Coordinates of C-alpha atoms in Angstrom, one line a residue:
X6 CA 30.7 24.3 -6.8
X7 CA 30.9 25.8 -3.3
X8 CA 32.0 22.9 -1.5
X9 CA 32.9 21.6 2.0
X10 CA 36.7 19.7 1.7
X11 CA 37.1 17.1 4.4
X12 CA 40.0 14.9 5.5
X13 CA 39.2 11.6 7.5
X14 CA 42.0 9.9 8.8
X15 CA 42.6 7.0 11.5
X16 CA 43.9 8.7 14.8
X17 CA 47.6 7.8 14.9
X18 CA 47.3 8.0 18.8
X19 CA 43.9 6.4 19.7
X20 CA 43.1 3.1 20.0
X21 CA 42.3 1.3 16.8
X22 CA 38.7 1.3 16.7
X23 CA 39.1 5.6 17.4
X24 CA 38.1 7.9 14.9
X25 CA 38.9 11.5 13.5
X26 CA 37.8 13.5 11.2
X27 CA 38.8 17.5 9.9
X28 CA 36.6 19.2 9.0
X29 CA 38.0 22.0 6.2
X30 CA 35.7 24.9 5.0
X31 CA 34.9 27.0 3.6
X32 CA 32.3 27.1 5.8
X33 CA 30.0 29.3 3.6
X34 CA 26.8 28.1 2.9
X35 CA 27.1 25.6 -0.1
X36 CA 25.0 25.5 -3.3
X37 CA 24.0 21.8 -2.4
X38 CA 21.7 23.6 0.6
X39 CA 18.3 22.7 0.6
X40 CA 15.4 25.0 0.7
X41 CA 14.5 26.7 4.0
X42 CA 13.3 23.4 6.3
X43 CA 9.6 23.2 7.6
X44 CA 9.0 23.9 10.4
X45 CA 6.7 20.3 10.7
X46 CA 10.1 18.7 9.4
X47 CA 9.4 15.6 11.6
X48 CA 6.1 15.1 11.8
X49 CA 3.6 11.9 12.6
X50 CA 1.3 9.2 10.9
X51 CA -0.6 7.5 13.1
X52 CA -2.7 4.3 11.4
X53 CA -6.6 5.2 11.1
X54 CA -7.6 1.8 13.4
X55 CA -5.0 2.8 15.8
X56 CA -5.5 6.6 16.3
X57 CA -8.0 6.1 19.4
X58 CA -5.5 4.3 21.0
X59 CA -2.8 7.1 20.9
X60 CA -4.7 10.0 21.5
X61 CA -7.9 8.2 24.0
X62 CA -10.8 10.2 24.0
X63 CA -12.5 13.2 25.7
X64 CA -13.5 11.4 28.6
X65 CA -10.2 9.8 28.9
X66 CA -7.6 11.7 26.9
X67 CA -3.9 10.0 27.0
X68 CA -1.6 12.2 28.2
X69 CA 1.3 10.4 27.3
X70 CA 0.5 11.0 23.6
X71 CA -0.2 14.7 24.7
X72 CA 2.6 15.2 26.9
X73 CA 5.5 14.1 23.4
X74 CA 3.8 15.9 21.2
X75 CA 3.7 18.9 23.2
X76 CA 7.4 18.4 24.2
X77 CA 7.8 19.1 20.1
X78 CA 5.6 21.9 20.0
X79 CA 7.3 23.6 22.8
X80 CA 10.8 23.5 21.2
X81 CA 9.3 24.7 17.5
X82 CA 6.6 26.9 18.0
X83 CA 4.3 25.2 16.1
X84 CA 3.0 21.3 16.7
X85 CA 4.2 18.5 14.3
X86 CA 2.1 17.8 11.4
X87 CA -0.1 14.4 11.7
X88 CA -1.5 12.5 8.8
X89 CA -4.7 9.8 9.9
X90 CA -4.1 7.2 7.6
X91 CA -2.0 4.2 6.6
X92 CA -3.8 0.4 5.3
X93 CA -6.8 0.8 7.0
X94 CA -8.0 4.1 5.9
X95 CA -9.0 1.7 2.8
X96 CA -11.5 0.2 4.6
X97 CA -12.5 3.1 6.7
X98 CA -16.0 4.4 6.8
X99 CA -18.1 7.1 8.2
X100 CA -21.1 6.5 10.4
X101 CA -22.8 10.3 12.0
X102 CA -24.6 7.7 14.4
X103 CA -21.9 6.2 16.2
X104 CA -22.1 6.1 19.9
X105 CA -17.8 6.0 20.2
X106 CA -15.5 7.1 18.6
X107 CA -14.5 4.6 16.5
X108 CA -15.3 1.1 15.9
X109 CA -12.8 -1.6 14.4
X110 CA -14.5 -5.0 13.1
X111 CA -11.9 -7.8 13.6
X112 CA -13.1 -11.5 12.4
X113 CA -12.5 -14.8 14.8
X114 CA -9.1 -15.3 13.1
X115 CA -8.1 -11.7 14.3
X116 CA -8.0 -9.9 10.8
X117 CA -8.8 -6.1 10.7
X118 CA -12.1 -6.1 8.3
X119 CA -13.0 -2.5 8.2
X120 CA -12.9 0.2 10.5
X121 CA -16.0 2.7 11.2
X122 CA -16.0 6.8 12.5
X123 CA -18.0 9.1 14.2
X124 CA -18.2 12.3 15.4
X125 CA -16.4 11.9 18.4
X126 CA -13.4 10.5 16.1
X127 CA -13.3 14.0 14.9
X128 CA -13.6 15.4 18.6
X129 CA -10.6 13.4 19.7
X130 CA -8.6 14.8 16.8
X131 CA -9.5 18.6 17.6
X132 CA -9.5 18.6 21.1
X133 CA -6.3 15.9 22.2
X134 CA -3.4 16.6 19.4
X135 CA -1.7 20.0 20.5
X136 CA -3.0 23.1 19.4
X137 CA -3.0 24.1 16.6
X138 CA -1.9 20.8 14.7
X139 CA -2.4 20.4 11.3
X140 CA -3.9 17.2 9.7
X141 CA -3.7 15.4 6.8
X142 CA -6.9 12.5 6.2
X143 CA -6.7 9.9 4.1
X144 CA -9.3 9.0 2.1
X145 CA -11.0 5.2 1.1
X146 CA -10.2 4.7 -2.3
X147 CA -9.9 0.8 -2.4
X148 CA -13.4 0.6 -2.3
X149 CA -14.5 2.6 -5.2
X150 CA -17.0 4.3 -3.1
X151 CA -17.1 7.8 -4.0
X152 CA -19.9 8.8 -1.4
X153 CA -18.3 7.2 0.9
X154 CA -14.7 8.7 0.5
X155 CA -16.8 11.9 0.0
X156 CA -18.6 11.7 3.2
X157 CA -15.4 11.0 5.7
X158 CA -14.2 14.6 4.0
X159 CA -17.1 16.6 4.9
X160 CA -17.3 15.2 8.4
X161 CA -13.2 16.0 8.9
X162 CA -13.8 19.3 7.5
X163 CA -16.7 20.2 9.8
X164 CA -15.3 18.1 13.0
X165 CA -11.7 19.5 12.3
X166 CA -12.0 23.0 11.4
X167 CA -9.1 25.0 10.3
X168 CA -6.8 21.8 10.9
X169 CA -7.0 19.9 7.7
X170 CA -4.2 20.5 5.9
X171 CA -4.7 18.0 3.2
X172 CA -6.5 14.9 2.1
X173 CA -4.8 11.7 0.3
X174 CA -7.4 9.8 -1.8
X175 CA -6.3 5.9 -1.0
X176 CA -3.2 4.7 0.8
X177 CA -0.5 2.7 -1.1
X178 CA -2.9 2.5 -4.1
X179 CA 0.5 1.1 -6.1
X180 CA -0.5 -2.2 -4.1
X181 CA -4.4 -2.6 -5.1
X182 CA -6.7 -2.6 -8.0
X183 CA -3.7 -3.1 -10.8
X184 CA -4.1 0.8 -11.6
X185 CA -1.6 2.6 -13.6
X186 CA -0.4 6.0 -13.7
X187 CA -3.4 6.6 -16.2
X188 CA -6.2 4.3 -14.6
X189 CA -5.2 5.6 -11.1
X190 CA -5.5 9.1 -12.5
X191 CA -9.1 8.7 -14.7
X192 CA -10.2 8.1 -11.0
X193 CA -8.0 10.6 -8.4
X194 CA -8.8 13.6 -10.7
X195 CA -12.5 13.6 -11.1
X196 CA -12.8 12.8 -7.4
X197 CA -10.5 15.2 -6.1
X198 CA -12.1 18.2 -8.2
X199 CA -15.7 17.2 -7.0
X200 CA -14.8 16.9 -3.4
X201 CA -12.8 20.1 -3.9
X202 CA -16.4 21.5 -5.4
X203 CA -18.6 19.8 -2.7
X204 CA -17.0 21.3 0.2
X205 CA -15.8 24.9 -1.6
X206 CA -12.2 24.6 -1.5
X207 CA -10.7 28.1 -3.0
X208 CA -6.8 26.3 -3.5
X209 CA -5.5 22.6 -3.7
X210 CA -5.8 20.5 -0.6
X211 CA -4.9 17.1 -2.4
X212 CA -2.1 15.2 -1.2
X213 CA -1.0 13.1 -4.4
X214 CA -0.2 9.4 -4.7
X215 CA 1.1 8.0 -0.8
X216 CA 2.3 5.2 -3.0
X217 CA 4.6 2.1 -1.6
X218 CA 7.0 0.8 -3.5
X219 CA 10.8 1.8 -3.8
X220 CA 11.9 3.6 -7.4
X221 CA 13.1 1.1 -9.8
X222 CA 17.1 1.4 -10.4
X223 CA 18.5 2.0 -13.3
X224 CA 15.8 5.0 -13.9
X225 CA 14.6 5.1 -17.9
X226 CA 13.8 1.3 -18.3
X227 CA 10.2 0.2 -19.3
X228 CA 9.6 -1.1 -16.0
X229 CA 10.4 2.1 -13.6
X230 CA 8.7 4.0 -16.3
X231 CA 5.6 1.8 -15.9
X232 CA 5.9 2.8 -11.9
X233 CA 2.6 4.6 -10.3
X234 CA 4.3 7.3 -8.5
X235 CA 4.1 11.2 -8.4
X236 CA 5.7 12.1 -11.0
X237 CA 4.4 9.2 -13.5
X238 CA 0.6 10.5 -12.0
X239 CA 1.3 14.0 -12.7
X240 CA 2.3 13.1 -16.0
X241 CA -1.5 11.3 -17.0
X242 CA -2.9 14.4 -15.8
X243 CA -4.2 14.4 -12.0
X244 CA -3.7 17.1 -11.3
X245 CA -5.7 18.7 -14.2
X246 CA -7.9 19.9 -12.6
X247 CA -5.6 22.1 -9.9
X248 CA -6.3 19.9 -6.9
X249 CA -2.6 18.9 -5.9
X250 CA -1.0 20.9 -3.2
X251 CA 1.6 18.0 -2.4
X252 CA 2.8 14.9 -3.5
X253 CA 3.8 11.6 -0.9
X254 CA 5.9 8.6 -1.5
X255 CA 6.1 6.0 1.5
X256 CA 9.7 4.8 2.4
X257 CA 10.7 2.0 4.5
X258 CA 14.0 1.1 4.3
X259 CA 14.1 -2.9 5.5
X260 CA 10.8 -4.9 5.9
X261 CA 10.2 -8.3 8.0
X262 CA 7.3 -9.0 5.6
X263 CA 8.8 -12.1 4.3
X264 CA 11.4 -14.0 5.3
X265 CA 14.2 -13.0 2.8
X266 CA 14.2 -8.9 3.6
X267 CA 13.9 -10.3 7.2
X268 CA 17.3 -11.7 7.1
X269 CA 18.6 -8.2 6.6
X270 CA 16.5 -6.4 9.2
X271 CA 19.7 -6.1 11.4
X272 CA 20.8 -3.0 13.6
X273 CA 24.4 -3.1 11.7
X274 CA 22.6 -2.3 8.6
X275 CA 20.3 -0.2 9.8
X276 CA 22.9 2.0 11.7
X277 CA 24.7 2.9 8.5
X278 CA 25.2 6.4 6.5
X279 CA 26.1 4.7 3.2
X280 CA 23.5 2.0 3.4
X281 CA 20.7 5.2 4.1
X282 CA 21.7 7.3 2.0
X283 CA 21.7 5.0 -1.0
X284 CA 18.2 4.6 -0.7
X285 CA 16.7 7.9 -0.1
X286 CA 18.9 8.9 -2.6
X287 CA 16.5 6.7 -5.3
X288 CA 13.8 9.4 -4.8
X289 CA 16.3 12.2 -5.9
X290 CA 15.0 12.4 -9.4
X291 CA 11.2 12.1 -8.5
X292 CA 11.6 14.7 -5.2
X293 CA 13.3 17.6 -8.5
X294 CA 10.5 16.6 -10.4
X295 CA 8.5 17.5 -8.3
X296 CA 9.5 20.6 -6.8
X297 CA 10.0 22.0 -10.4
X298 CA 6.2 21.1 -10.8
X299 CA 4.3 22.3 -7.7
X300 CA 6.6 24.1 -5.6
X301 CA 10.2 23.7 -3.6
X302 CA 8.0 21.8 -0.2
X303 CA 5.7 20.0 -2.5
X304 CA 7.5 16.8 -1.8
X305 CA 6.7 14.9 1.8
X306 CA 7.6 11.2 3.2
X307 CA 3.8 11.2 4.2
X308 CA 4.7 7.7 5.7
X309 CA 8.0 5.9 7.1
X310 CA 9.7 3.9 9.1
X311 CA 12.7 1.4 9.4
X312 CA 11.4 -2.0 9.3
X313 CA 7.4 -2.6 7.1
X314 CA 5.6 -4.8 8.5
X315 CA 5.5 -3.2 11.8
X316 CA 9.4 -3.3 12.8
X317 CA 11.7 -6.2 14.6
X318 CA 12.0 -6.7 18.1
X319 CA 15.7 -5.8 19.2
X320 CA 16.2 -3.4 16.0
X321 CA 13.3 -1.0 15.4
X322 CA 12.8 -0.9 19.0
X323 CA 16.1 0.3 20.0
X324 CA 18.7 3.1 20.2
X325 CA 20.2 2.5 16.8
X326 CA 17.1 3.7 15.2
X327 CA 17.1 6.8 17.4
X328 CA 20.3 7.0 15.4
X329 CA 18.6 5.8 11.9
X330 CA 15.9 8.2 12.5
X331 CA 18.1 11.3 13.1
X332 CA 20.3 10.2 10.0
X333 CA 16.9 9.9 7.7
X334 CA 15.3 12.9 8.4
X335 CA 18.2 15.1 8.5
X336 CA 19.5 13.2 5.0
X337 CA 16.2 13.5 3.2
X338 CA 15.8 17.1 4.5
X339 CA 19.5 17.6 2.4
X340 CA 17.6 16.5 -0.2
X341 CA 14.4 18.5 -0.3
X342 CA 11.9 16.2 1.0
X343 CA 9.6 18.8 2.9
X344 CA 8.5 16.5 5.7
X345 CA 8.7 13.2 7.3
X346 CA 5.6 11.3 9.1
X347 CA 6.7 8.5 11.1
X348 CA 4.4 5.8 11.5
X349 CA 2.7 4.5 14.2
X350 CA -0.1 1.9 14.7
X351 CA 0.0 -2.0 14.9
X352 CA 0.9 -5.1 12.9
X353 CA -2.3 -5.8 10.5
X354 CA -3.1 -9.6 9.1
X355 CA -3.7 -8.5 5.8
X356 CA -0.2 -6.8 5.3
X357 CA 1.5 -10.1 4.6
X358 CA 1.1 -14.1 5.4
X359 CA 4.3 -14.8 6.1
X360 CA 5.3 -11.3 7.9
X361 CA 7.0 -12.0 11.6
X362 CA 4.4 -9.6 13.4
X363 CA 0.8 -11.0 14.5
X364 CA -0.6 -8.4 16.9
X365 CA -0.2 -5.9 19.5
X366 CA 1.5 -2.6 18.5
X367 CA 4.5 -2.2 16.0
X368 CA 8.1 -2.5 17.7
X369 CA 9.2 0.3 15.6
X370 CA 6.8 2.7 17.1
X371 CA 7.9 5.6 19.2
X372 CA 5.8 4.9 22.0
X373 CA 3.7 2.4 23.1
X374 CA 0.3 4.4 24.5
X375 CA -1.3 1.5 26.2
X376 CA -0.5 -1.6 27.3
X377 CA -0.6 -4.1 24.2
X378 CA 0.7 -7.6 23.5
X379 CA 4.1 -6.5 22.9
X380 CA 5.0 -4.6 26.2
X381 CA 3.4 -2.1 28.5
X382 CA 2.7 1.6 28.1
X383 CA 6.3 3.0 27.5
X384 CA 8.5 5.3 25.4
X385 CA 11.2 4.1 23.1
X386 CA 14.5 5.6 22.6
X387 CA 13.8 7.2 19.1
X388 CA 11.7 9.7 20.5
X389 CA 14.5 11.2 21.5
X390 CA 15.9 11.8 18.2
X391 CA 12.8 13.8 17.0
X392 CA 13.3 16.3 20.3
X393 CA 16.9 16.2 18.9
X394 CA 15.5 17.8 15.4
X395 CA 13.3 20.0 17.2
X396 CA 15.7 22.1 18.8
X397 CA 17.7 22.3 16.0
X398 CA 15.2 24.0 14.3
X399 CA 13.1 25.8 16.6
X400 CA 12.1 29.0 16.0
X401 CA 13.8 29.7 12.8
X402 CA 12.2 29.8 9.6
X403 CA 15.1 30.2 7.4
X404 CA 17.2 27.4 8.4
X405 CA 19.1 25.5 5.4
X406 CA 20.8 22.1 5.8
X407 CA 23.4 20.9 3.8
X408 CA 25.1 17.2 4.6
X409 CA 28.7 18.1 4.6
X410 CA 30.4 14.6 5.1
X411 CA 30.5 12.6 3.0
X412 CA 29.5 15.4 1.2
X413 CA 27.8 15.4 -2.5
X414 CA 29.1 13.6 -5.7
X415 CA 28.7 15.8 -9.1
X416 CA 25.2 13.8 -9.6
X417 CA 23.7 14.7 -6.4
X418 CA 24.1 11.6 -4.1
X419 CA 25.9 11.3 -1.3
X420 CA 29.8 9.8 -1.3
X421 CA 29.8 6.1 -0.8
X422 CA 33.0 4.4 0.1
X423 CA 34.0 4.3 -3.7
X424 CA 33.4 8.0 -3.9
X425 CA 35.5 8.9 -0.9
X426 CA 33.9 8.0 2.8
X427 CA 36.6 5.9 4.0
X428 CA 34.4 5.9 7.3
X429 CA 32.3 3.8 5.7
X430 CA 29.3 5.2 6.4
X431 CA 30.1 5.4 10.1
X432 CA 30.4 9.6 10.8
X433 CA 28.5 12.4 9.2
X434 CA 28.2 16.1 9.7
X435 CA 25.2 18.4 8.7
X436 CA 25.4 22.2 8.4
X437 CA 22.9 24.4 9.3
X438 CA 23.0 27.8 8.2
X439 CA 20.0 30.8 9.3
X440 CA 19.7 33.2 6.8
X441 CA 17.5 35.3 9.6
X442 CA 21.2 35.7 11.6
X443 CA 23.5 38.3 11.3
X444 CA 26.0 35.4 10.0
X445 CA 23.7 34.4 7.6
X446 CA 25.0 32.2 4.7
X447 CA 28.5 32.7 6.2
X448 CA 28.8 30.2 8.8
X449 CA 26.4 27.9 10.1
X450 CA 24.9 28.1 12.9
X451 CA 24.4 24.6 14.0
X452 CA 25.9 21.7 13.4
X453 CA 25.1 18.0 13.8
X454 CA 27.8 15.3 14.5
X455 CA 26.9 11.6 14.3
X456 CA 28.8 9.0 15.3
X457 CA 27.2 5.8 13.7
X458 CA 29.8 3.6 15.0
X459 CA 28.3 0.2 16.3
X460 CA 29.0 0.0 19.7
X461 CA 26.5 -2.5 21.9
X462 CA 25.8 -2.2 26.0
X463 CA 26.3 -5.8 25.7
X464 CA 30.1 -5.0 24.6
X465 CA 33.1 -5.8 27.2
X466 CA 35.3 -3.5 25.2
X467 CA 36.0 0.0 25.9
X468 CA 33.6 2.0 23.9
X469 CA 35.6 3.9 20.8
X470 CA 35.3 7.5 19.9
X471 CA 35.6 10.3 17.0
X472 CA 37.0 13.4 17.1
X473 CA 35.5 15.8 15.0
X474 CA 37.7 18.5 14.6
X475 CA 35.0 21.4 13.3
X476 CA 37.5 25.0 13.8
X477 CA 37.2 25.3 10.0
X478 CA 33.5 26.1 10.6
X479 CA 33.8 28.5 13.4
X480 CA 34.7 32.4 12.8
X481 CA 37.4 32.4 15.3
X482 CA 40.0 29.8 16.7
X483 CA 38.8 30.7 20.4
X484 CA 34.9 30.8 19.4
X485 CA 33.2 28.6 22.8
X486 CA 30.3 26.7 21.1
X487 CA 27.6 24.7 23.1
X488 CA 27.1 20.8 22.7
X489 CA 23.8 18.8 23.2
X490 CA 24.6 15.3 23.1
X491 CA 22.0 12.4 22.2
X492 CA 23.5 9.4 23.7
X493 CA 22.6 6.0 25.7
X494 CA 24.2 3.0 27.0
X495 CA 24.3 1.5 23.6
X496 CA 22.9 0.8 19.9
X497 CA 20.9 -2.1 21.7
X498 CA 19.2 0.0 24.6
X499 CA 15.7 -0.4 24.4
X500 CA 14.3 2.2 27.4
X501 CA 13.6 5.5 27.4
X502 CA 15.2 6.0 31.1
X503 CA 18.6 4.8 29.5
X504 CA 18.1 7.4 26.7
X505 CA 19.6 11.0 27.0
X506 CA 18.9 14.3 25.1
X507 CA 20.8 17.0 26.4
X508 CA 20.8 15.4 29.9
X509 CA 17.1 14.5 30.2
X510 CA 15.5 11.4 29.5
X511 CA 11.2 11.3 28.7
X512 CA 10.0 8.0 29.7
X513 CA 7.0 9.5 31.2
X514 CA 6.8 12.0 28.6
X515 CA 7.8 14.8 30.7
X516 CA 11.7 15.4 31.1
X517 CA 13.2 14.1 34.2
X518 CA 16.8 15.0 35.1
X519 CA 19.1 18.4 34.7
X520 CA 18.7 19.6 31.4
X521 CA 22.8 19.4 30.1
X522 CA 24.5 21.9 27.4
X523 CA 28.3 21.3 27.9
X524 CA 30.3 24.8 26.1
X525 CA 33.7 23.8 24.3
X526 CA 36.6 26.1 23.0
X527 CA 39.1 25.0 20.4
X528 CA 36.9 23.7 17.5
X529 CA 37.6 19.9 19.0
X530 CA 33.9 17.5 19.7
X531 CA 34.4 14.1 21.3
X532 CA 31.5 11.7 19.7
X533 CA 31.4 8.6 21.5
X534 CA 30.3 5.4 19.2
X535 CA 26.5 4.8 19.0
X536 CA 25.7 8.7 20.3
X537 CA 25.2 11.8 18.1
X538 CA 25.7 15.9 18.9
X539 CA 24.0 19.0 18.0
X540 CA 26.6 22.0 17.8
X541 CA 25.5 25.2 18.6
X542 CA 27.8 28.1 17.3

C-alpha cells in the first residue's frame, strides 16, 4: 500500500504540553484516496417546521440566511445542497389554499402536532436559497397516506422547478411503525415507482432510507443484521423498481435525549480525533456497500450533527464544534461519504420526555435566524468551519482527500492510540491532491492541519502548540506555501466576532476585517491548541 509514514514525537525543547509532529512522504497520492469530493460536500438540512424561519419569506426574506449561504456559494461555485426535512416532515401536509407559507399546529402544552404547506412554502424555497440550489424533500411516510406524500411531491416539483434533487420517503422511519428491512420496503418501493410514474421521472430521484440509529458492532450478529438501514433495504428489494439514486444514514455522534448519553455530551469528548473517527468509522462497511451498488457518491449523511436532541448549551454552541465539524466532514469525506447536511431547526416535544431541550432553536445550530428563546439572532462559531471546507475545495472538481495522520489500519479505519496515534487523538493532517493540476497525484495541493488540543479562554496557562513539520509533502525544501488559519480565543468561545477564518470573522454574515493568508518557507506550520490550518502548496 502507498502509504504516508509519520513520526510524532514530544518536542524535547517546548514546554510539556507542546506538540510535534513529521510528517514523512511519500507524498504521492495514496491508494486509501477517496473518490473526487462533491462539490455540495458540506451541505444543509434545515427541519421542515423550522424552514420559514431561516429563509423568511418573499415579503420579508432573511438575509442573514442569504448572506452564509451565499458566502459558500461564492467560494465553490455552486450553492450547498439543502434537504427540507427532519421529524416533522412526518406530519407534514400539503394545503394549495393556504394563505402563508406555512402553518405549524402546536397544542396548549407546546407539542409540534403537524405542520401544513402552501404554495408560497415553495416560493420561499426557489426564490430565497442561493441560486441555483439543489433540494432534497422529504416525504410523510409515518402517516401511511400515500396521496398525501404524493401531493407534497407534485407541488415541490411544480413550485421548485429544476431544483429538486431528490425526495426521501419518511424520515428516521427505523424509529416508527416497527418496519423491517422487508415491511419498510413492501411500502418504499411501490410508492416510489408510482410517484416516479405520476410526475414522469426519466432516472431515479429516490433518496433511500434517512434512517437513525448507529450500526450495531460487532457486524454479522442477528441483531445488526435485523438493522433497517441501506444496505439491509436494498437487500429486500427497494430499489426494484430503479428508483434509488442515493442512500442516507443520519449520524449524531453524542445525544442529550436522556440523561445517561447527557453525561457524556462534553466538549473534551467531542473535540477528539480517535473518539470521531471511531464512530464514522461504523458506517465503513454499509458506505462500500453501497457505492459498489449504486455508484462511488451514492452514499450521503443526509442529516447530522454533534449532540440529538437539539445540542448542549456550552458544547454544540461553541468553537470546539467548529473544530468537531471540520474533523467530521473532512473524516467521512476520507471515507466516501458523498455529502454531509448539517442540521438546523429547533428542540421538538415529541423527540424525547426526558431530553434537556424544551424550546426555542437548537444550540447546535449554526446560526440562529431570529430571535428565539435561547438567544438573539446570531452566528455561531462553526460556521466558520464550513467556509474553511469551502475554500479548500472551491473550484476544483477533481480534488481527492486522503487522512494522512493517524493514517489507515490494514482494515480501513483510522489508527487509534493502540494502533499508533500517540497524540491521542489530538492532531491530524488531510491531503488533498487535484488531479486537474499539473502536479496531479504527485503532491497535494492542500493540506489541512488540526490541532484538537483542548485549550479553554477560561485557561490561565499559556496556550500550547504543534509543530507540524510538512517538507516531506512539498516538492522543494525552499517551496513558500500559504496558510489560512481557523482559530478563536478558545474551545469554549461562543461568538462569531471572536471567531476567525483567514482573518475575517461573519457575525453579520458578511466578512468584516482584513482577509489574512500568511506565506511560510521551510516546510515548518505552527498550530496553536484549539485552532486548525488550511495549507496551500
Amino acid at each position: 500500500m502507498n502509504l504516508a509514514f509519520l513520526i510524532f514525537a514530544l518536542s524535547a525543547s517546548a514546554a510539556a504540553s507542546d506538540l510535534s509532529l513529521t510528517a514523512r512522504g511519500p507524498p504521492s497520492l495514496p491508494d486509501t484516496a477517496s473518490h473526487a469530493l462533491h462539490p455540495s460536500l458540506a451541505s444543509f438540512s434545515f427541519e421542515t417546521a423550522f424552514f420559514i424561519s431561516y429563509v423568511g419569506n418573499k415579503t420579508n426574506p432573511n438575509a442573514l440566511t442569504r448572506n452564509l449561504l451565499q458566502n459558500i456559494k461564492d467560494r465553490v461555485g455552486i450553492p450547498a445542497e439543502v434537504r427540507i426535512g427532519g421529524i416533522t416532515a412526518d406530519s407534514t401536509f400539503w394545503d394549495p389554499t393556504l394563505e402563508t407559507a406555512i402553518f405549524n399546529f402546536v397544542d396548549d402544552s407546546g407539542t409540534l402536532i403537524n405542520t401544513t404547506i402552501g404554495w408560497q412554502f415553495w416560493d420561499a424555497a426557489r426564490e430565497l436559497l442561493p441560486e441555483g440550489t439543489q433540494i432534497t424533500v422529504n416525504l410523510n411516510l409515518e402517516s401511511l397516506n400515500y396521496t398525501g406524500a404524493l401531493a407534497v411531491a407534485q407541488s415541490a416539483t411544480q413550485g421548485l422547478p429544476d431544483q429538486v434533487a431528490a425526495f426521501e420517503i419518511g424520515n428516521e422511519p427505523d424509529h416508527y411503525l416497527s418496519f423491517t428491512a422487508r415491511s419498510y420496503s413492501d411500502i418504499w418501493e411501490p410508492w416510489s415507482k408510482n410517484i416516479s410514474s405520476a410526475l414522469n421521472f426519466t432516472k431515479p430521484k429516490f433518496q433511500l432510507a434517512a434512517t437513525a440509529d448507529d450500526p450495531l458492532w460487532p457486524y454479522n450478529t442477528a441483531a445488526a443484521d435485523a438493522q433497517l438501514d441501506c444496505v439491509s433495504a436494498l437487500d429486500a428489494g427497494v430499489d426494484d423498481a430503479d428508483t434509488v439514486e442515493w442512500c442516507s444514514e443520519h449520524t449524531y455522534q453524542y445525544s442529550v435525549c436522556d440523561p445517561t448519553r447527557a453525561a457524556v455530551a462534553t466538549l473534551p469528548n467531542l473535540v477528539n480525533h480517535t473518539r470521531l473517527a471511531e464512530y464514522l468509522d461504523l458506517w465503513q462497511p454499509r458506505i462500500q456497500s453501497v457505492r459498489k451498488q449504486l455508484g462511488s457518491q451514492a452514499f450521503v449523511i443526509g442529516e447530522f450533527n454533534s449532540i440529538s436532541c437539539s445540542g448542549r448549551d456550552g458544547v454544540s454552541n461553541t468553537f470546539g464544534q467548529a473544530l468537531w465539524l471540520l474533523d467530521t466532514t473532512f473524516y467521512a469525506a476520507s471515507i466516501n461519504v458523498s455529502r454531509l447536511y448539517m442540521h438546523q431547526g429547533g428542540p421538538l416535544a415529541l423527540q424525547s420526555a426526558t431530553q434537556l431541550n424544551k424550546g426555542g432553536l437548537s444550540f447546535y445550530d449554526l446560526w440562529y435566524p431570529i430571535d428565539n428563546s435561547n438567544g438573539p439572532v446570531q452566528v455561531f462559531p462553526s460556521y466558520s468551519a464550513y467556509l474553511f471546507v469551502a475554500d479548500t475545495i472551491g473550484s476544483s472538481r477533481a480534488l481527492r482527500i486522503a487522512n494522512i495522520y493517524p493514517g489507515r489500519q490494514p482494515n480501513g479505519s483510522t489508527i487509534t492510540p493502540a494502533g499508533g496515534d500517540t497524540s491521542e487523538g489530538q492532531l491530524v493532517i488531510y491531503g488533498f491532491w487535484d488531479e486537474s493540476l499539473s502536479s496531479g497525484t504527485n503532491f497535494p495541493a492542500k493540506l489541512a492541519l488540526l490541532n484538537l488540543q483542548l485549550y479553554n479562554q477560561t485557561q490561565d496557562d499559556p496556550r500550547p502548540v504543534a509543530i507540524f513539520n510538512i517538507s516531506s509533502f512539498l516538492s522543494s525544501a525552499d517551496e513558500q506555501v500559504s496558510v489560512r488559519r481557523l482559530q478563536a480565543p478558545g474551545a469554549d468561545t461562543r461568538l462569531a466576532n471572536g471567531t476567525q477564518w483567514a482573518g475575517q470573522t461573519f457575525e453579520n454574515g458578511i466578512p468584516s476585517g482584513t482577509f489574512v493568508e500568511e506565506k511560510v518557507r521551510g516546510g515548518i506550520v505552527t498550530v496553536e491548541a484549539s485552532s486548525a490550518v488550511l495549507v496551500i502548496l
